[in-house]
Coordinates of C-alpha atoms in Angstrom, one line a residue:
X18 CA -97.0 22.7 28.5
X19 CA -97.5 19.3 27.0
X20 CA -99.4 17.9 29.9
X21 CA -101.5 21.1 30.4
X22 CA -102.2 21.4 26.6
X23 CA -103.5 17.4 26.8
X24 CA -105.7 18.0 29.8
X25 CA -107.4 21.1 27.4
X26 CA -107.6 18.8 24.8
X27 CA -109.1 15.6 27.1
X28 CA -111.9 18.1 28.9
X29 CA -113.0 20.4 25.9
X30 CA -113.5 16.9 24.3
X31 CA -115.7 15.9 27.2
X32 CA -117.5 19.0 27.5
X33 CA -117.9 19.1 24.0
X34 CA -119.3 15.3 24.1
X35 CA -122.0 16.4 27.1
X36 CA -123.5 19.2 24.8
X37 CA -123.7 17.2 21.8
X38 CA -125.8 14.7 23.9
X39 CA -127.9 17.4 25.1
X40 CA -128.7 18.9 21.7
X41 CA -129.6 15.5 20.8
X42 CA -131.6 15.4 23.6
X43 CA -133.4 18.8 23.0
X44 CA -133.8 18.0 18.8
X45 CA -134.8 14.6 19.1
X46 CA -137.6 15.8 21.4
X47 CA -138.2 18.7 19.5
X48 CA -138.5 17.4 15.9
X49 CA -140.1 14.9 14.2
X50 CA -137.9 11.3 13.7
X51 CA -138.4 12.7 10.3
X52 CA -136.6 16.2 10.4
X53 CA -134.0 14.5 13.0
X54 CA -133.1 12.3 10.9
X55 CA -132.6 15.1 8.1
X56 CA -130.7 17.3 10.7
X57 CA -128.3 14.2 11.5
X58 CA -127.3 13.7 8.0
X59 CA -126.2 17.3 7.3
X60 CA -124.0 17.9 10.7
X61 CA -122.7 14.4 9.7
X62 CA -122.5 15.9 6.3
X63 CA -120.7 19.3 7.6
X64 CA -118.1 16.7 9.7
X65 CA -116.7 15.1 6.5
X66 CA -117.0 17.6 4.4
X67 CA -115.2 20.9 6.2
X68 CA -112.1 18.7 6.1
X69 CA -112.6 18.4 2.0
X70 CA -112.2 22.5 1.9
X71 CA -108.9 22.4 3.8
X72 CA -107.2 20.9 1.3
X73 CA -104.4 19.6 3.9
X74 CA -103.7 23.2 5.1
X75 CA -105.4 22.7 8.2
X76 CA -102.6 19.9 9.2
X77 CA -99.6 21.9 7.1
X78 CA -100.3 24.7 9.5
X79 CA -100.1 22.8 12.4
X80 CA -96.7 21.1 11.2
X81 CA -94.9 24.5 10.6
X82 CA -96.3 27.1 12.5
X83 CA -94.6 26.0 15.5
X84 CA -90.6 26.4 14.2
X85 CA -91.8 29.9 13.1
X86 CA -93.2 31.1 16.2
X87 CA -90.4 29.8 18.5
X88 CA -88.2 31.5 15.8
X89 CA -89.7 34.8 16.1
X90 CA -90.6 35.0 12.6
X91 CA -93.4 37.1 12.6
X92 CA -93.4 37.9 9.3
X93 CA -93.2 34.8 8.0
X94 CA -95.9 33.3 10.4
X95 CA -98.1 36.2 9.2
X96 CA -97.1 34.7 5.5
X97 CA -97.6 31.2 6.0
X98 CA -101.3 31.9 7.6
X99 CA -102.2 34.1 4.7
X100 CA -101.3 31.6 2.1
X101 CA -103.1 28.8 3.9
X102 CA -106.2 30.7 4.2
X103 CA -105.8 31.7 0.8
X104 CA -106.1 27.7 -0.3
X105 CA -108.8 27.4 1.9
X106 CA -111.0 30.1 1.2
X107 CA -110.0 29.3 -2.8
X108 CA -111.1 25.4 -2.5
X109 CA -113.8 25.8 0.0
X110 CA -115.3 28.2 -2.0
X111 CA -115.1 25.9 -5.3
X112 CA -116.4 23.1 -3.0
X113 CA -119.9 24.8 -2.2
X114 CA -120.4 26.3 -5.7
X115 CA -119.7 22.2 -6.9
X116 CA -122.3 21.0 -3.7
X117 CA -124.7 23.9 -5.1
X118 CA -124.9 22.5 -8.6
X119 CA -124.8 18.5 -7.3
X120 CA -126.3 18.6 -3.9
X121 CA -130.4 18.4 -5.6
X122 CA -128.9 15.1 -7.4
X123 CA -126.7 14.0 -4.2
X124 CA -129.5 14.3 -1.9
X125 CA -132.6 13.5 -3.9
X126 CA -131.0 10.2 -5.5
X127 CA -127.6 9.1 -4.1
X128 CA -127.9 10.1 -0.4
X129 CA -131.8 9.8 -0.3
X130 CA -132.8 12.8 1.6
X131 CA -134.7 15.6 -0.6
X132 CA -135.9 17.1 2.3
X133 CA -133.1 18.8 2.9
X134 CA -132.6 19.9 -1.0
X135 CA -135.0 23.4 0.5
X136 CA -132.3 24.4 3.0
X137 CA -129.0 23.7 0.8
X138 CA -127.9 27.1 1.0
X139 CA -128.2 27.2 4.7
X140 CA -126.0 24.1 4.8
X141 CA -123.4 25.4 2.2
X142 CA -122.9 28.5 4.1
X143 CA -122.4 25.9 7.3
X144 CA -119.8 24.2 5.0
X145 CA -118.2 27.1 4.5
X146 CA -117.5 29.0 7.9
X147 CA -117.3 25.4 9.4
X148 CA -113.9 24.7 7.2
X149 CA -112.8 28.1 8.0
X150 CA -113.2 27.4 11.5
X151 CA -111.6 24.3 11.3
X152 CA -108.2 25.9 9.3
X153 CA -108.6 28.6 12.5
X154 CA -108.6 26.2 15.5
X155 CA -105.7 24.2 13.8
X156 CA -103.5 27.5 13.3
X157 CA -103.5 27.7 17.1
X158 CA -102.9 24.3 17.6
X159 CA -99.9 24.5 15.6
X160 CA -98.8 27.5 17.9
X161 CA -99.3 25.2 20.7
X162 CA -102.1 26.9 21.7
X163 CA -104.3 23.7 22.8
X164 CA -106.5 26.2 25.0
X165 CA -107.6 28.3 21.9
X166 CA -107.6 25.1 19.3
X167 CA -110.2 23.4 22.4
X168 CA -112.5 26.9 22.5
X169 CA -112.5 27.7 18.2
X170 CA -112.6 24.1 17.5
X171 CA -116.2 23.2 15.2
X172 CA -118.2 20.3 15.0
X173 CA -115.6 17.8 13.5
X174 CA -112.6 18.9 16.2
X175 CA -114.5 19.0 19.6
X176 CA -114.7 22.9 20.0
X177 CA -115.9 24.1 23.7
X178 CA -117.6 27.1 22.2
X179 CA -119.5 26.0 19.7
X180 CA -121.0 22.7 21.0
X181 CA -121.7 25.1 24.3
X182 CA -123.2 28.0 22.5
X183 CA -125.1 25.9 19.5
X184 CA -126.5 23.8 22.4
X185 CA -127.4 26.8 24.4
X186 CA -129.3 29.0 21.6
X187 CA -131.2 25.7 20.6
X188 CA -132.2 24.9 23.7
X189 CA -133.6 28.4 24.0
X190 CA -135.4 28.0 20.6
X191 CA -136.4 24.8 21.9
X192 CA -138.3 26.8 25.4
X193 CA -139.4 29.5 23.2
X194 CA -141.6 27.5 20.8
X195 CA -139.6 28.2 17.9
X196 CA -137.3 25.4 17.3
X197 CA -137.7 23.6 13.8
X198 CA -135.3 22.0 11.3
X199 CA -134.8 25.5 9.8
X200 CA -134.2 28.0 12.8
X201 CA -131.9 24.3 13.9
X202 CA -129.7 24.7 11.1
X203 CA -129.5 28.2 11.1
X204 CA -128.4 28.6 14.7
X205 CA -125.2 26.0 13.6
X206 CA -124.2 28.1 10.8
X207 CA -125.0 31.8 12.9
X208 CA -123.0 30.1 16.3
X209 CA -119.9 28.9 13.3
X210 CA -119.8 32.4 12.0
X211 CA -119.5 34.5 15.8
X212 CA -116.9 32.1 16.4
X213 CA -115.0 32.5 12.9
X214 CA -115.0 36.3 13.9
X215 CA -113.7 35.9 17.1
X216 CA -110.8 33.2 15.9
X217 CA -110.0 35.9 13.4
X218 CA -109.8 38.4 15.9
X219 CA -107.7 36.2 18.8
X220 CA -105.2 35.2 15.7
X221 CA -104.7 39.4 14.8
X222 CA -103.9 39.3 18.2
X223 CA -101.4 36.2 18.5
X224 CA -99.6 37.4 15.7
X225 CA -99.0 41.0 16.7
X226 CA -98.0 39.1 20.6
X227 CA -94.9 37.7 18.6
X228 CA -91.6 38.8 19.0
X229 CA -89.9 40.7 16.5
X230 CA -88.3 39.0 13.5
X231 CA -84.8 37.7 14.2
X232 CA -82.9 37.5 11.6
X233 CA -82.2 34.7 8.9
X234 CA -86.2 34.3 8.5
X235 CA -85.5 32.1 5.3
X236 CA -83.2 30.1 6.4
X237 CA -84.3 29.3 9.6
X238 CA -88.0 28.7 8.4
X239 CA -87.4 28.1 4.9
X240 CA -91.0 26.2 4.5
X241 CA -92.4 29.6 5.0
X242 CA -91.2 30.5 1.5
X243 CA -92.7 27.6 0.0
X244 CA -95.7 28.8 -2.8
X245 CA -98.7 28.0 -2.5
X246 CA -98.5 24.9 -5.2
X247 CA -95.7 23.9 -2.1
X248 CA -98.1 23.7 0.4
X249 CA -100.8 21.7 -1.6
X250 CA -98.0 19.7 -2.4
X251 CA -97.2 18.8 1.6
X252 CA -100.6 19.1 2.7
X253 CA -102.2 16.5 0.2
X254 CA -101.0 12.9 1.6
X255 CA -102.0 14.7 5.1
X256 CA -105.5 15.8 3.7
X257 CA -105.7 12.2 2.4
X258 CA -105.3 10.9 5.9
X259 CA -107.9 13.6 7.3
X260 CA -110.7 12.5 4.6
X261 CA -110.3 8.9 5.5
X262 CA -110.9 9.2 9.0
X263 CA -113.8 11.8 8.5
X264 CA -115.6 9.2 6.4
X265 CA -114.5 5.8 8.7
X266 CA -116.2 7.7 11.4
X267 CA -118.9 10.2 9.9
X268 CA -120.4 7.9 7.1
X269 CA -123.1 6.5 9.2
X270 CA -126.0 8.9 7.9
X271 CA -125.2 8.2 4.3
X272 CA -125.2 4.6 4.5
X273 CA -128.5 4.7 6.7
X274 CA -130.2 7.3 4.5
X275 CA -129.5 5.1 1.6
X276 CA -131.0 1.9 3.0
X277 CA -133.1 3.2 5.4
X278 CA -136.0 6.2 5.8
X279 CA -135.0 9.1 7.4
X280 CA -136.9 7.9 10.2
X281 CA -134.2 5.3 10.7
X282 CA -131.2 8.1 10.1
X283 CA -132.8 9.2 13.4
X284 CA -132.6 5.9 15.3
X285 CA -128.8 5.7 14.0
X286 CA -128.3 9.3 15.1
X287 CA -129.5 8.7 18.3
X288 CA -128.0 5.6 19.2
X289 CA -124.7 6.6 17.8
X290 CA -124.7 9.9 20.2
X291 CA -125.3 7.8 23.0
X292 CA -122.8 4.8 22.5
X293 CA -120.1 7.6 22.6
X294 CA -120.6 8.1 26.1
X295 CA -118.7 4.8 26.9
X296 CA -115.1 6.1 25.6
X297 CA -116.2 9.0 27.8
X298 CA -113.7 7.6 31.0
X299 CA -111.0 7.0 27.9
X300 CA -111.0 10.2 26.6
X301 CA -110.0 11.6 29.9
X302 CA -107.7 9.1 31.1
X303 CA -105.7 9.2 27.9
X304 CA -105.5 13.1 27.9
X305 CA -101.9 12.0 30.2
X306 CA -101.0 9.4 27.5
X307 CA -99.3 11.5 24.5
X308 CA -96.5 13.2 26.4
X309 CA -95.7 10.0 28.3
X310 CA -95.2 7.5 25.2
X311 CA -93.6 10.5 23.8
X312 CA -90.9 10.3 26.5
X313 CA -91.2 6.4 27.3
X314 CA -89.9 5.7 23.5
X315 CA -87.8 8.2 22.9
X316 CA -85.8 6.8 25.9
X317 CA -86.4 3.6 25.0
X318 CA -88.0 1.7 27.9
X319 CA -90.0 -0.2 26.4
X320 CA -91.4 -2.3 29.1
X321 CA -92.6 0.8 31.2
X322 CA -94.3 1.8 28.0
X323 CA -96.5 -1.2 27.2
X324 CA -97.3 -1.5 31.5
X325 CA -98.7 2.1 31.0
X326 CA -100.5 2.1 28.3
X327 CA -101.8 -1.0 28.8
X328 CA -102.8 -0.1 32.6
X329 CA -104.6 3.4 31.1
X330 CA -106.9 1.1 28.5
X331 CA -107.6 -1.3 31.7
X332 CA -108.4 2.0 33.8
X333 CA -110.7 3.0 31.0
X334 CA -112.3 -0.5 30.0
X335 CA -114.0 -0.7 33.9
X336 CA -116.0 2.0 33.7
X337 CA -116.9 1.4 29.6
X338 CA -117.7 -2.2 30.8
X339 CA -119.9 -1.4 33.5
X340 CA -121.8 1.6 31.4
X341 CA -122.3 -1.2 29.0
X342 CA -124.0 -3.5 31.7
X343 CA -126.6 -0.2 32.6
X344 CA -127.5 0.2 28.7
X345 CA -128.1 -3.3 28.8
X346 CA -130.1 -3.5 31.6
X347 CA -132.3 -0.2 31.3
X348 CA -131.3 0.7 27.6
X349 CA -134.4 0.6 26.5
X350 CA -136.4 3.4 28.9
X351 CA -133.4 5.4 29.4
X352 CA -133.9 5.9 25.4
X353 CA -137.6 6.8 25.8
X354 CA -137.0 8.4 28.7
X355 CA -134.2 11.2 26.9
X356 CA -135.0 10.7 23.9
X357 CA -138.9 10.2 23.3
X358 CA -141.0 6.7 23.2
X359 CA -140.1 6.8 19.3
X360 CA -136.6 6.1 20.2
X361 CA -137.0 3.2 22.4
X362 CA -136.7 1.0 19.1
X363 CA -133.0 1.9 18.7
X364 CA -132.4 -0.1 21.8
X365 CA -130.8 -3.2 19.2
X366 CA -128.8 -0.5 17.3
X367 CA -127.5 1.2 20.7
X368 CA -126.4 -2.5 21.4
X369 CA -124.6 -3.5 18.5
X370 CA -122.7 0.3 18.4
X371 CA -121.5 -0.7 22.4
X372 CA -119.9 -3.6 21.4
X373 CA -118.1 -1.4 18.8
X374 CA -117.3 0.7 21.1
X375 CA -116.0 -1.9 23.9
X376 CA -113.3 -3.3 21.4
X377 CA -112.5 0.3 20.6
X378 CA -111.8 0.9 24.0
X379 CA -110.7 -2.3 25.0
X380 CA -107.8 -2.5 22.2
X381 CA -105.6 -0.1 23.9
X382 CA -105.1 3.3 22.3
X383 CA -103.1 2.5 19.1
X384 CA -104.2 5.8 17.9
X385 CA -101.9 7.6 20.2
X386 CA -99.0 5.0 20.1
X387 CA -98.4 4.9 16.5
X388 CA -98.4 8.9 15.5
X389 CA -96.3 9.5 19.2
X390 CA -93.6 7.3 18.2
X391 CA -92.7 8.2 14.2
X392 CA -95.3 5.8 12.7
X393 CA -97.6 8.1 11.8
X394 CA -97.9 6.2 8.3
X395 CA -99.3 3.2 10.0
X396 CA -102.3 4.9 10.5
X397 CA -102.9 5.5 7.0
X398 CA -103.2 1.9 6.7
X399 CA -105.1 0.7 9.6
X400 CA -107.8 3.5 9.1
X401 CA -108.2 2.1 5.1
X402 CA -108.2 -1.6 6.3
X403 CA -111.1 -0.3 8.9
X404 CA -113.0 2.0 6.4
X405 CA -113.0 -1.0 3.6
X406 CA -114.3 -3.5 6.2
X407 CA -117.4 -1.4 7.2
X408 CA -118.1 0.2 4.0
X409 CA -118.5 -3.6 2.8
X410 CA -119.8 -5.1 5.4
X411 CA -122.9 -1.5 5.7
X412 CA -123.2 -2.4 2.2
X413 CA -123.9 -5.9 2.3
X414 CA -126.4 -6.2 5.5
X415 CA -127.4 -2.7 4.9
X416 CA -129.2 -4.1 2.0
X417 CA -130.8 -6.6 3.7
X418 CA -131.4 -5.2 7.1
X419 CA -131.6 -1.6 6.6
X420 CA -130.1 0.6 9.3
X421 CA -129.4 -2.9 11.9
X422 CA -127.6 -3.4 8.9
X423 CA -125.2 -0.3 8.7
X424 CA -124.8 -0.6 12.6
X425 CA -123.2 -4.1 12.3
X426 CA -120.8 -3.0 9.6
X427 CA -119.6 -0.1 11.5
X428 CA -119.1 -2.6 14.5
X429 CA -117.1 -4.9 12.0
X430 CA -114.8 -1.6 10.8
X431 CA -113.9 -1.1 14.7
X432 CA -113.3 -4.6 15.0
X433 CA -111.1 -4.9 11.9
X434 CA -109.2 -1.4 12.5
X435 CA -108.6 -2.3 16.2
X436 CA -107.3 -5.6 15.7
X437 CA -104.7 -4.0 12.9
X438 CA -103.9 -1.4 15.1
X439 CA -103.0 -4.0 18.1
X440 CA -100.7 -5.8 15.6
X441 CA -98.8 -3.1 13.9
X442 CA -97.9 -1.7 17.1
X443 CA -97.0 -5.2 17.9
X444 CA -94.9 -5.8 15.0
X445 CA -93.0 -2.4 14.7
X446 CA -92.3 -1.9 18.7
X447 CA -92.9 -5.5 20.0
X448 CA -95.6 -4.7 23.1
X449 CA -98.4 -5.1 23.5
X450 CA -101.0 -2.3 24.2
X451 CA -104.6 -4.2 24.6
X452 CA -106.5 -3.4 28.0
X453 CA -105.1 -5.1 31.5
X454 CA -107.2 -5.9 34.4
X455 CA -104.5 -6.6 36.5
X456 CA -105.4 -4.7 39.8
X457 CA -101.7 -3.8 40.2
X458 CA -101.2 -2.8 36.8
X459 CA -104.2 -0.6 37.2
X460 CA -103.1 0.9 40.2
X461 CA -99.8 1.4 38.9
X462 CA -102.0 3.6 36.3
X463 CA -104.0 5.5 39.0
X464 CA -100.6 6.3 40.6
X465 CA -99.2 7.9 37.3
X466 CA -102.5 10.0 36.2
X467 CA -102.6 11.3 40.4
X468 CA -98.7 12.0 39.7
X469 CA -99.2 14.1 36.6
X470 CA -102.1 15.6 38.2
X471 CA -99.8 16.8 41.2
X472 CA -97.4 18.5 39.2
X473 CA -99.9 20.2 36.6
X474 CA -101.7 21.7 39.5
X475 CA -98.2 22.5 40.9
X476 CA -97.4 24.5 38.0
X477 CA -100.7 26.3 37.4
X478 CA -99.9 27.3 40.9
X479 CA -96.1 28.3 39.9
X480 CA -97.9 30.8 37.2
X481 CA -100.1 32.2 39.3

């Protein structure tokens, strides 16, 4: 289940990846550098803030929903959801109607992009069935349903069905003659809300597919009881978490908008997309990685640990390395070539995000280490460490060199986050997890991942 859940998790990231390139693709060549740029900053904007909305519910659902549904407790289940949504809808509701009296000021002074004050209610209704989608996709991932949590995930989790579809009915627009910065936006939020309904509909379902209470509900599940001022309570320090990540990874288009013309916000945007497909190869080899430090640490070989994870971040930094080497090397007309001659300018910016990238990948995957072996607050610190570094180092040579500026700093914050990472998990388990390119040690890691292959395709096989 594990293994199978982390392979649906891995791919719909992939997939997900692919279609955001090629709705960059299709909007960069469709719009203006202008309205790109515009379009950028508000699915940046819509990444950062659906987590706000949550309030933490959208990670207390996950943690609890699974004891209740191995329990049987459909009731309770039913109870926990409802209270959950409850927050949500309650805070998401008083986050728009706070965006709708701010976001002329936000966007016209602080984030410097009025020409998106026109279509703020198109956004804010974006905002709002994004976060509900978000709280939707989590509730299955807390029933260990990766394969629903992959398909009802939004923008900020990776979902199969609405990168597919939003890239799908904008390209369409796009053939049609009809695509602009509106009918762009408007397909996002139309896409979000078809798949809202249908997460609605597939949780009805899930919850009617449980067994029948057993007995002892409040006892067994006694977190189910908890009010709502309960759940705010234990979601909060997770929200916390949530909110620093969003903005360590989604800031880019505010820092660039404020230093830079929207023109610029496109360049970023672009370059940005296109860095991301070097942790491509990572994303898929670490799919096997949770449920085998899982088990590695909890029986305590230690040495087997650090061989594979540091094998898996070698196995991934090859191909990273090499993709790097290409962008290097025909950069520059592969970003006219996809993107439009405009965009052959962000070649530097494409550059300077790689080499973020190639420490990210080349560090080791800290991010699955800590969390998988009970030092989940860790990453708390690490992220903040990360986030200060960039914010001050975009700041700094953001004012001076515009958006080169911003994409140095967020180079610096995966420097400075990856090089905590490495130590903490250094210091609190004593290996080492940075990249090996060891030949054996890396076929030692293509041995494993064929391995775990074997026996997932063995068991599919079993069910069928």
């Amino acid at each position: 289940m594990l293994f199978s859940g982390a392979l649906w998790s891995g791919a719909g990231k992939l997939l997900s990846m692919a279609s955001q390139l090629l709705l960059t693709v299709v909007l960069a060549r469709a719009l203006p550098p202008s309205e790109y740029g515009l379009f950028f900053i508000a699915i940046s904007s819509i990444m950062i803030l659906a987590s706000v909305g949550t309030v933490g519910m959208d990670q207390v659902i996950v943690r609890f929903a699974a004891p209740l549904a191995s329990a049987g407790a459909r009731s309770a289940m039913r109870r926990l959801a409802i209270r959950c949504l409850t927050v949500v809808l309650a805070a998401t509701t008083a986050v728009c109607i706070s965006l709708f009296l701010l976001l002329p000021w936000l966007l016209g002074v602080v984030i410097n992009a009025p020409g998106l004050i026109e279509y703020q209610l198109v956004v804010l209704a974006w905002l709002f069935s994004a976060t509900v989608q978000r709280f939707l996709a989590e509730t299955f991932r807390g029933m260990h349903d990766i394969r629903m949590a992959t398909l009802l995930g939004g923008v900020r989790n990776n979902g199969i069905s609405n990168a597919v579809g939003a890239t799908l009915v904008i390209t369409v627009l796009w053939f049609s003659g009809l695509l602009s910065l509106e009918t762009a936006l408007l397909s996002m939020l139309l896409v979000s809300v078809a798949i809202v309904f249908a997460g609605f509909v597939a949780l009805r379902r899930r919850l009617r597919e449980l067994p029948d209470d057993v007995g002892g509900e409040g006892e067994q599940v006694p977190h189910a009881l908890l009010p709502v001022g309960g759940l705010v309570r234990e979601g909060w320090p997770l929200w916390t978490a949530i909110m620093i990540a969003a903005l360590y990874t989604q800031s880019g288009a505010w820092l660039v908008s404020a230093f830079d013309s929207d023109d610029g916000v496109a360049l970023f945007g672009v370059a940005q997309r296109l860095a991301l497909v070097l942790i491509a190869p990572a994303l898929v080899i670490n799919a096997v990685l949770p449920p085998v430090v899982a088990t590695l640490h909890a029986s305590g070989n230690m040495p087997k640990l650090e061989r594979t994870v540091r094998s898996l971040a070698g196995l991934s930094l090859l191909p990273c390395a090499a993709l790097v080497v290409v962008l290097l090397i025909c950069g520059k007309t592969l970003l006219g070539q996809l993107f439009g001659d405009f965009y052959s300018s962000a070649f530097t910016l494409l550059m300077v995000l790689c080499v973020g990238q190639l420490i990210n990948v080349a560090a080791g995957a800290w991010q699955i280490v800590l969390p998988m072996t009970g030092r989940r607050h860790f990453m708390l610190g690490t992220v903040l460490a990360a986030l200060f570094a960039q914010a001050t180092a975009s700041v700094a040579l953001g004012s001076y060199l515009g958006v080169l500026g911003v994409a140095i700093g967020f180079s610096v914050g995966q420097l400075v986050g990856n090089l905590v990472g490495v130590v903490l998990v250094r210091r609190s388990l004593g290996i080492w997890i940075f990249a090996s390119v060891d030949v054996a040690v890396i076929k030692e890691a293509v041995t494993m991942i064929r391995a775990r292959l074997g026996r997932g395709r063995a068991k599919l096989a079993e069910g069928v």
